[in-house]
Amino acid sequence: MFWRILKKDLKRKKTMNVILLLFVVLSAMFAAASVNNIIAVTGGLDYYFEKAGMADYFIISRDSEGRNEAGELLSESSNVKEFRAEKHIYAASECYKTDSGKLMEFSNISLLCDIADVKLNFFDENDSEITEIEKGTVRITGSIPRREGVEVGDKFTFTLGDTELELEVAGFAKDALLGSEMMGNPRILMNSEDFKTLCNDEMISAYSVGHVFYIDTDSVSALESELSDLNGILFSGGKATIKMTYIMNMLVAVIILIISIGLLVVSFVVLRFTIRFTISEEFREIGVMKAIGLQNSSIRSLYLVKYAGLALTGSVIGYFGSVPFGKMLLESVSENMVLGNDNSVLLGILCCVAVVLIILMFSWGSTRKISKLSPIDAVRSGQTGERFRKRSLLSLGKTRLGSTGFLALNDVLSEPKQYGILTAIFAICTSLVMILAVTANTLDGDSLLYLLAVTESDVYISDSARAMDVMAGVKTIRETEQEIEDILAENDMPGTVYMEGWYKLPVTAKGSRFNVTFLKCGDTQTTDYDYTEGTAPIHEDEIAITQQIADKLNVGIGDHISVNIGGEEREFIITAYFQCFNQLGECARFHEDVSIPDDLMTSAFAYQVNFDDHPDSTAIHDRIERLKDIMDNKNIFDTTGFVQDCIGVGDTIKSVKNLVLALSLIIIILLAVLMERSFISKEKTETALMKAVGFSSGSVMVHHTLRFGITVLTAIVVSAALLLPLTKLIINPIFGMMGAVGNIDYQINALEIFGLYPAIILAVTVLSAALTALYTRTIKASDTASIE
């Protein structure tokens, strides 16, 4: 008999059961994918670094006159347990030429290395270790080649010094050390014979050779102090620093994690609400079963069998759906990382089993009401006829909403728990989309320029070849600036050019010695930059530092530090704090009059151009396009483009936002259809009575649809009110890890945030409810007396 009753129930309420099954599938899919993503994200870098064989400390150095000074020091250091060294050749983007131009544009320098000599494990697109590369082919690391449209099979000519090689792109590679967006240094993995050909070039050996060192040490601070007097260090840092360079990748991963958890919570809340609601509306069936002699335990068992069947079916489908769904969510993150866990299958199965158990727990808890129902409830339509409180604050006689509007608003206010849950679910979905939109707009605009610690200019030209000439001592900064000014003048767009140089210099403070990256531009004034505390340096012996450097050196505003500039110790006083993304916030700024040898520069921002005739944005855009052709350089930007290029995840955040919007709309459609179908079934008698007293089918449909409209509008208002607090709560800590310790200037596109997305969500909700409400046309006035 149980199976016959169950079979009839499944057939009779096909729509309800199908939608409930879909929510079970979503719950299982989100649960399995979320847990695996949580493990992949939270332990992702540790997992990746372990597979790559990362060390405790890293140095990227440039050989000086053929001497590997860093290697000599490490060989004798008592703070080094063991170290491994890779020989590299440095090259700018101009060295990679195809028939149509450059293979790829990048602002920093690239590192070419022998695959047979690498001391780190590199991985291909399928996360398999790369151990060999055929002669005449290369693999390229990082996100730059994909962003630039480089494809497998592309042929190019590499020219450096007096050597020219014909090469082909065999594929891409994941590099744990330099593969993050913030590092921006592609590595070119080559065959041994091709690499030896380059090394045999005397000019390359003299100016373009360096090493990457992987160092195992228990005394990072002592080692850093020991390295502070070493020349030619382009980069140095510990494993924790390298982890932080993946903060932009982790930003996406954390957002995905929050989204997964949010969607999982929504699915379970809807599931619990649906089970309780469907059981509570089946008063007639329960009353009849009690009337024919079935006990409470038997009726509860019947429901448990039904929901166990739905749960098992949905969980199996959800598990198989979680595999591609989880990969899709992490695809943007895993492009440069090896993410995963070795127990994903087992965890996925355990999560789906947990979903089944949770559904059964919900079902068992919800069926407790069965004991309170009696056979007479089947006759009374589940009502006792007693009410000892006012149903609503509204009064039909005093309202101006009309009867239909009054009924809709009165229903929402009279069932605060029922519609409150709906409002909360709509608000969660809306808030997720709004927060991601604000984050994407902020990262994709020019408002974060101040966090790059540069001034605003008309044009930014990233030119790694000229920067390398400065670092190699071939040219001075002023000479390279003059070259660009001459190009501008020759093409009828005269302007001034300047560049922010980076200098890694030894600093002594309170007995401790560290290398600190200093920013300095001789053509700007320190008062042109933003500071969070104190006053800008106005004298040559004054500097500004970030809070991270203050904590590292244990100093503050008013303290003195000593900086070794080209062998000369100079005293400076700290006058201000500032914040920036550069070096994860570990920076300081010199006064513009401080004299520093140009060949001490270790890196640089783009060359900044200010045109003499102060053109408008349209003219600037046209000149940028002209300069790209004239200079054969795609890395020429306006302010917005420069910020986008430096931060590099705006497009990824947009993709995640669109994915969340799509998932939210799916959940909203399913929820609206499910709840409206449930309301129609539960309120069949009330609907029949409304038609009996003169309400038309159209009025009934509007009544049902308005309830969802009121609910979703309330959710949108709540989401809008909480937008900035929630955004700051979720996103501020992530920006803080990147170096921004002060306020973030979030960009809110009002038309998009408060217009477009709420309109889409409202329209989808109302349309789903309205289409489902068409079913009320099947209810007739005579159904007031029908008990089926």
PDB file of N, CA and C in Angstrom, residues 107-108 143 147 180-184 245 247-248 443-445 448-449 451-454 460 462 502 581-582 604-606 635 637-650 738:
ATOM      1  N   SER A 107      55.282  44.249 -19.983  1.00  0.00           N
ATOM      2  CA  SER A 107      55.957  45.428 -19.456  1.00  0.00           C
ATOM      3  C   SER A 107      57.282  45.083 -18.790  1.00  0.00           C
ATOM      4  N   ASN A 108      57.356  43.944 -18.134  1.00  0.00           N
ATOM      5  CA  ASN A 108      58.565  43.570 -17.408  1.00  0.00           C
ATOM      6  C   ASN A 108      59.508  42.786 -18.318  1.00  0.00           C
ATOM      7  N   SER A 143      50.296  34.311 -17.317  1.00  0.00           N
ATOM      8  CA  SER A 143      49.029  34.607 -18.000  1.00  0.00           C
ATOM      9  C   SER A 143      49.210  35.506 -19.215  1.00  0.00           C
ATOM     10  N   ARG A 147      46.747  36.060 -22.557  1.00  0.00           N
ATOM     11  CA  ARG A 147      46.121  37.379 -22.670  1.00  0.00           C
ATOM     12  C   ARG A 147      46.471  38.037 -24.002  1.00  0.00           C
ATOM     13  N   SER A 180      52.318  34.295 -11.135  1.00  0.00           N
ATOM     14  CA  SER A 180      51.163  35.074 -10.706  1.00  0.00           C
ATOM     15  C   SER A 180      51.012  36.331 -11.545  1.00  0.00           C
ATOM     16  N   GLU A 181      49.816  36.939 -11.476  1.00  0.00           N
ATOM     17  CA  GLU A 181      49.551  38.176 -12.209  1.00  0.00           C
ATOM     18  C   GLU A 181      50.462  39.301 -11.737  1.00  0.00           C
ATOM     19  N   MET A 182      50.762  39.356 -10.450  1.00  0.00           N
ATOM     20  CA  MET A 182      51.513  40.472  -9.902  1.00  0.00           C
ATOM     21  C   MET A 182      52.984  40.425 -10.279  1.00  0.00           C
ATOM     22  N   MET A 183      53.524  39.245 -10.557  1.00  0.00           N
ATOM     23  CA  MET A 183      54.926  39.161 -10.940  1.00  0.00           C
ATOM     24  C   MET A 183      55.122  39.636 -12.376  1.00  0.00           C
ATOM     25  N   GLY A 184      54.299  39.147 -13.291  1.00  0.00           N
ATOM     26  CA  GLY A 184      54.318  39.665 -14.656  1.00  0.00           C
ATOM     27  C   GLY A 184      55.589  39.387 -15.423  1.00  0.00           C
ATOM     28  N   THR A 245      51.895  37.205  -3.748  1.00  0.00           N
ATOM     29  CA  THR A 245      51.818  37.667  -5.136  1.00  0.00           C
ATOM     30  C   THR A 245      50.652  37.025  -5.877  1.00  0.00           C
ATOM     31  N   ILE A 247      47.727  37.032  -4.723  1.00  0.00           N
ATOM     32  CA  ILE A 247      46.545  37.580  -4.073  1.00  0.00           C
ATOM     33  C   ILE A 247      45.444  37.890  -5.079  1.00  0.00           C
ATOM     34  N   MET A 248      45.808  38.296  -6.312  1.00  0.00           N
ATOM     35  CA  MET A 248      44.775  38.579  -7.302  1.00  0.00           C
ATOM     36  C   MET A 248      44.079  37.289  -7.738  1.00  0.00           C
ATOM     37  N   LEU A 443      37.969  47.554  -9.765  1.00  0.00           N
ATOM     38  CA  LEU A 443      39.223  47.024 -10.301  1.00  0.00           C
ATOM     39  C   LEU A 443      39.408  47.367 -11.767  1.00  0.00           C
ATOM     40  N   ASP A 444      38.318  47.677 -12.446  1.00  0.00           N
ATOM     41  CA  ASP A 444      38.372  47.892 -13.891  1.00  0.00           C
ATOM     42  C   ASP A 444      38.405  49.364 -14.266  1.00  0.00           C
ATOM     43  N   GLY A 445      38.425  50.244 -13.278  1.00  0.00           N
ATOM     44  CA  GLY A 445      38.436  51.677 -13.569  1.00  0.00           C
ATOM     45  C   GLY A 445      39.765  52.312 -13.214  1.00  0.00           C
ATOM     46  N   LEU A 448      41.728  53.424  -8.709  1.00  0.00           N
ATOM     47  CA  LEU A 448      42.771  52.830  -7.856  1.00  0.00           C
ATOM     48  C   LEU A 448      44.170  53.263  -8.276  1.00  0.00           C
ATOM     49  N   LEU A 449      44.278  54.282  -9.132  1.00  0.00           N
ATOM     50  CA  LEU A 449      45.599  54.738  -9.556  1.00  0.00           C
ATOM     51  C   LEU A 449      46.455  55.137  -8.364  1.00  0.00           C
ATOM     52  N   LEU A 451      46.634  53.833  -5.572  1.00  0.00           N
ATOM     53  CA  LEU A 451      47.181  52.663  -4.897  1.00  0.00           C
ATOM     54  C   LEU A 451      48.360  52.058  -5.663  1.00  0.00           C
ATOM     55  N   LEU A 452      48.655  52.590  -6.840  1.00  0.00           N
ATOM     56  CA  LEU A 452      49.865  52.190  -7.564  1.00  0.00           C
ATOM     57  C   LEU A 452      50.988  53.182  -7.312  1.00  0.00           C
ATOM     58  N   ALA A 453      50.704  54.234  -6.522  1.00  0.00           N
ATOM     59  CA  ALA A 453      51.705  55.238  -6.127  1.00  0.00           C
ATOM     60  C   ALA A 453      52.318  55.934  -7.338  1.00  0.00           C
ATOM     61  N   VAL A 454      51.497  56.252  -8.318  1.00  0.00           N
ATOM     62  CA  VAL A 454      51.948  57.039  -9.463  1.00  0.00           C
ATOM     63  C   VAL A 454      50.984  58.206  -9.652  1.00  0.00           C
ATOM     64  N   TYR A 460      50.472  56.310 -20.669  1.00  0.00           N
ATOM     65  CA  TYR A 460      51.469  55.479 -19.987  1.00  0.00           C
ATOM     66  C   TYR A 460      52.047  54.505 -21.016  1.00  0.00           C
ATOM     67  N   SER A 462      54.557  51.382 -21.427  1.00  0.00           N
ATOM     68  CA  SER A 462      55.384  50.336 -20.831  1.00  0.00           C
ATOM     69  C   SER A 462      56.419  49.905 -21.864  1.00  0.00           C
ATOM     70  N   TRP A 502      62.189  52.172  -9.584  1.00  0.00           N
ATOM     71  CA  TRP A 502      62.206  51.359  -8.365  1.00  0.00           C
ATOM     72  C   TRP A 502      63.662  51.033  -8.041  1.00  0.00           C
ATOM     73  N   PHE A 581      49.845  49.115  -3.737  1.00  0.00           N
ATOM     74  CA  PHE A 581      49.840  47.702  -4.090  1.00  0.00           C
ATOM     75  C   PHE A 581      51.245  47.195  -4.439  1.00  0.00           C
ATOM     76  N   ASN A 582      52.167  48.093  -4.733  1.00  0.00           N
ATOM     77  CA  ASN A 582      53.494  47.697  -5.191  1.00  0.00           C
ATOM     78  C   ASN A 582      54.223  46.891  -4.114  1.00  0.00           C
ATOM     79  N   ALA A 604      60.815  49.430 -12.979  1.00  0.00           N
ATOM     80  CA  ALA A 604      60.231  50.742 -13.228  1.00  0.00           C
ATOM     81  C   ALA A 604      58.782  50.600 -13.635  1.00  0.00           C
ATOM     82  N   PHE A 605      58.028  51.670 -13.379  1.00  0.00           N
ATOM     83  CA  PHE A 605      56.687  51.747 -13.932  1.00  0.00           C
ATOM     84  C   PHE A 605      56.784  52.203 -15.384  1.00  0.00           C
ATOM     85  N   ALA A 606      55.652  52.409 -15.994  1.00  0.00           N
ATOM     86  CA  ALA A 606      55.618  52.856 -17.389  1.00  0.00           C
ATOM     87  C   ALA A 606      56.149  54.287 -17.502  1.00  0.00           C
ATOM     88  N   ASN A 635      51.600  48.067 -25.452  1.00  0.00           N
ATOM     89  CA  ASN A 635      51.469  48.419 -24.037  1.00  0.00           C
ATOM     90  C   ASN A 635      51.506  49.931 -23.832  1.00  0.00           C
ATOM     91  N   PHE A 637      48.801  52.998 -22.804  1.00  0.00           N
ATOM     92  CA  PHE A 637      47.474  53.059 -22.185  1.00  0.00           C
ATOM     93  C   PHE A 637      47.118  54.482 -21.769  1.00  0.00           C
ATOM     94  N   ASP A 638      45.809  54.684 -21.594  1.00  0.00           N
ATOM     95  CA  ASP A 638      45.360  55.833 -20.823  1.00  0.00           C
ATOM     96  C   ASP A 638      45.343  55.414 -19.360  1.00  0.00           C
ATOM     97  N   THR A 639      44.826  56.268 -18.472  1.00  0.00           N
ATOM     98  CA  THR A 639      44.884  55.955 -17.044  1.00  0.00           C
ATOM     99  C   THR A 639      44.117  54.685 -16.707  1.00  0.00           C
ATOM    100  N   THR A 640      42.921  54.558 -17.256  1.00  0.00           N
ATOM    101  CA  THR A 640      42.113  53.364 -16.972  1.00  0.00           C
ATOM    102  C   THR A 640      42.801  52.109 -17.466  1.00  0.00           C
ATOM    103  N   GLY A 641      43.320  52.147 -18.678  1.00  0.00           N
ATOM    104  CA  GLY A 641      44.002  50.984 -19.234  1.00  0.00           C
ATOM    105  C   GLY A 641      45.240  50.619 -18.444  1.00  0.00           C
ATOM    106  N   PHE A 642      45.960  51.628 -17.952  1.00  0.00           N
ATOM    107  CA  PHE A 642      47.167  51.373 -17.164  1.00  0.00           C
ATOM    108  C   PHE A 642      46.827  50.653 -15.866  1.00  0.00           C
ATOM    109  N   VAL A 643      45.787  51.115 -15.165  1.00  0.00           N
ATOM    110  CA  VAL A 643      45.375  50.468 -13.919  1.00  0.00           C
ATOM    111  C   VAL A 643      44.908  49.042 -14.194  1.00  0.00           C
ATOM    112  N   GLN A 644      44.131  48.861 -15.263  1.00  0.00           N
ATOM    113  CA  GLN A 644      43.674  47.521 -15.621  1.00  0.00           C
ATOM    114  C   GLN A 644      44.842  46.595 -15.912  1.00  0.00           C
ATOM    115  N   ASP A 645      45.859  47.102 -16.614  1.00  0.00           N
ATOM    116  CA  ASP A 645      47.023  46.289 -16.954  1.00  0.00           C
ATOM    117  C   ASP A 645      47.810  45.905 -15.713  1.00  0.00           C
ATOM    118  N   CYS A 646      47.926  46.820 -14.758  1.00  0.00           N
ATOM    119  CA  CYS A 646      48.691  46.547 -13.542  1.00  0.00           C
ATOM    120  C   CYS A 646      47.976  45.571 -12.614  1.00  0.00           C
ATOM    121  N   ILE A 647      46.658  45.722 -12.492  1.00  0.00           N
ATOM    122  CA  ILE A 647      45.912  44.875 -11.556  1.00  0.00           C
ATOM    123  C   ILE A 647      45.506  43.561 -12.209  1.00  0.00           C
ATOM    124  N   GLY A 648      44.936  43.625 -13.395  1.00  0.00           N
ATOM    125  CA  GLY A 648      44.805  42.453 -14.244  1.00  0.00           C
ATOM    126  C   GLY A 648      43.731  41.428 -13.954  1.00  0.00           C
ATOM    127  N   VAL A 649      42.765  41.705 -13.045  1.00  0.00           N
ATOM    128  CA  VAL A 649      41.727  40.697 -12.799  1.00  0.00           C
ATOM    129  C   VAL A 649      40.315  41.231 -13.013  1.00  0.00           C
ATOM    130  N   GLY A 650      40.212  42.450 -13.556  1.00  0.00           N
ATOM    131  CA  GLY A 650      38.877  43.015 -13.771  1.00  0.00           C
ATOM    132  C   GLY A 650      38.003  42.147 -14.654  1.00  0.00           C
ATOM    133  N   MET A 738      46.793  42.978  -0.095  1.00  0.00           N
ATOM    134  CA  MET A 738      47.540  43.452  -1.259  1.00  0.00           C
ATOM    135  C   MET A 738      48.355  44.695  -0.945  1.00  0.00           C
TER     136      MET A 738
END
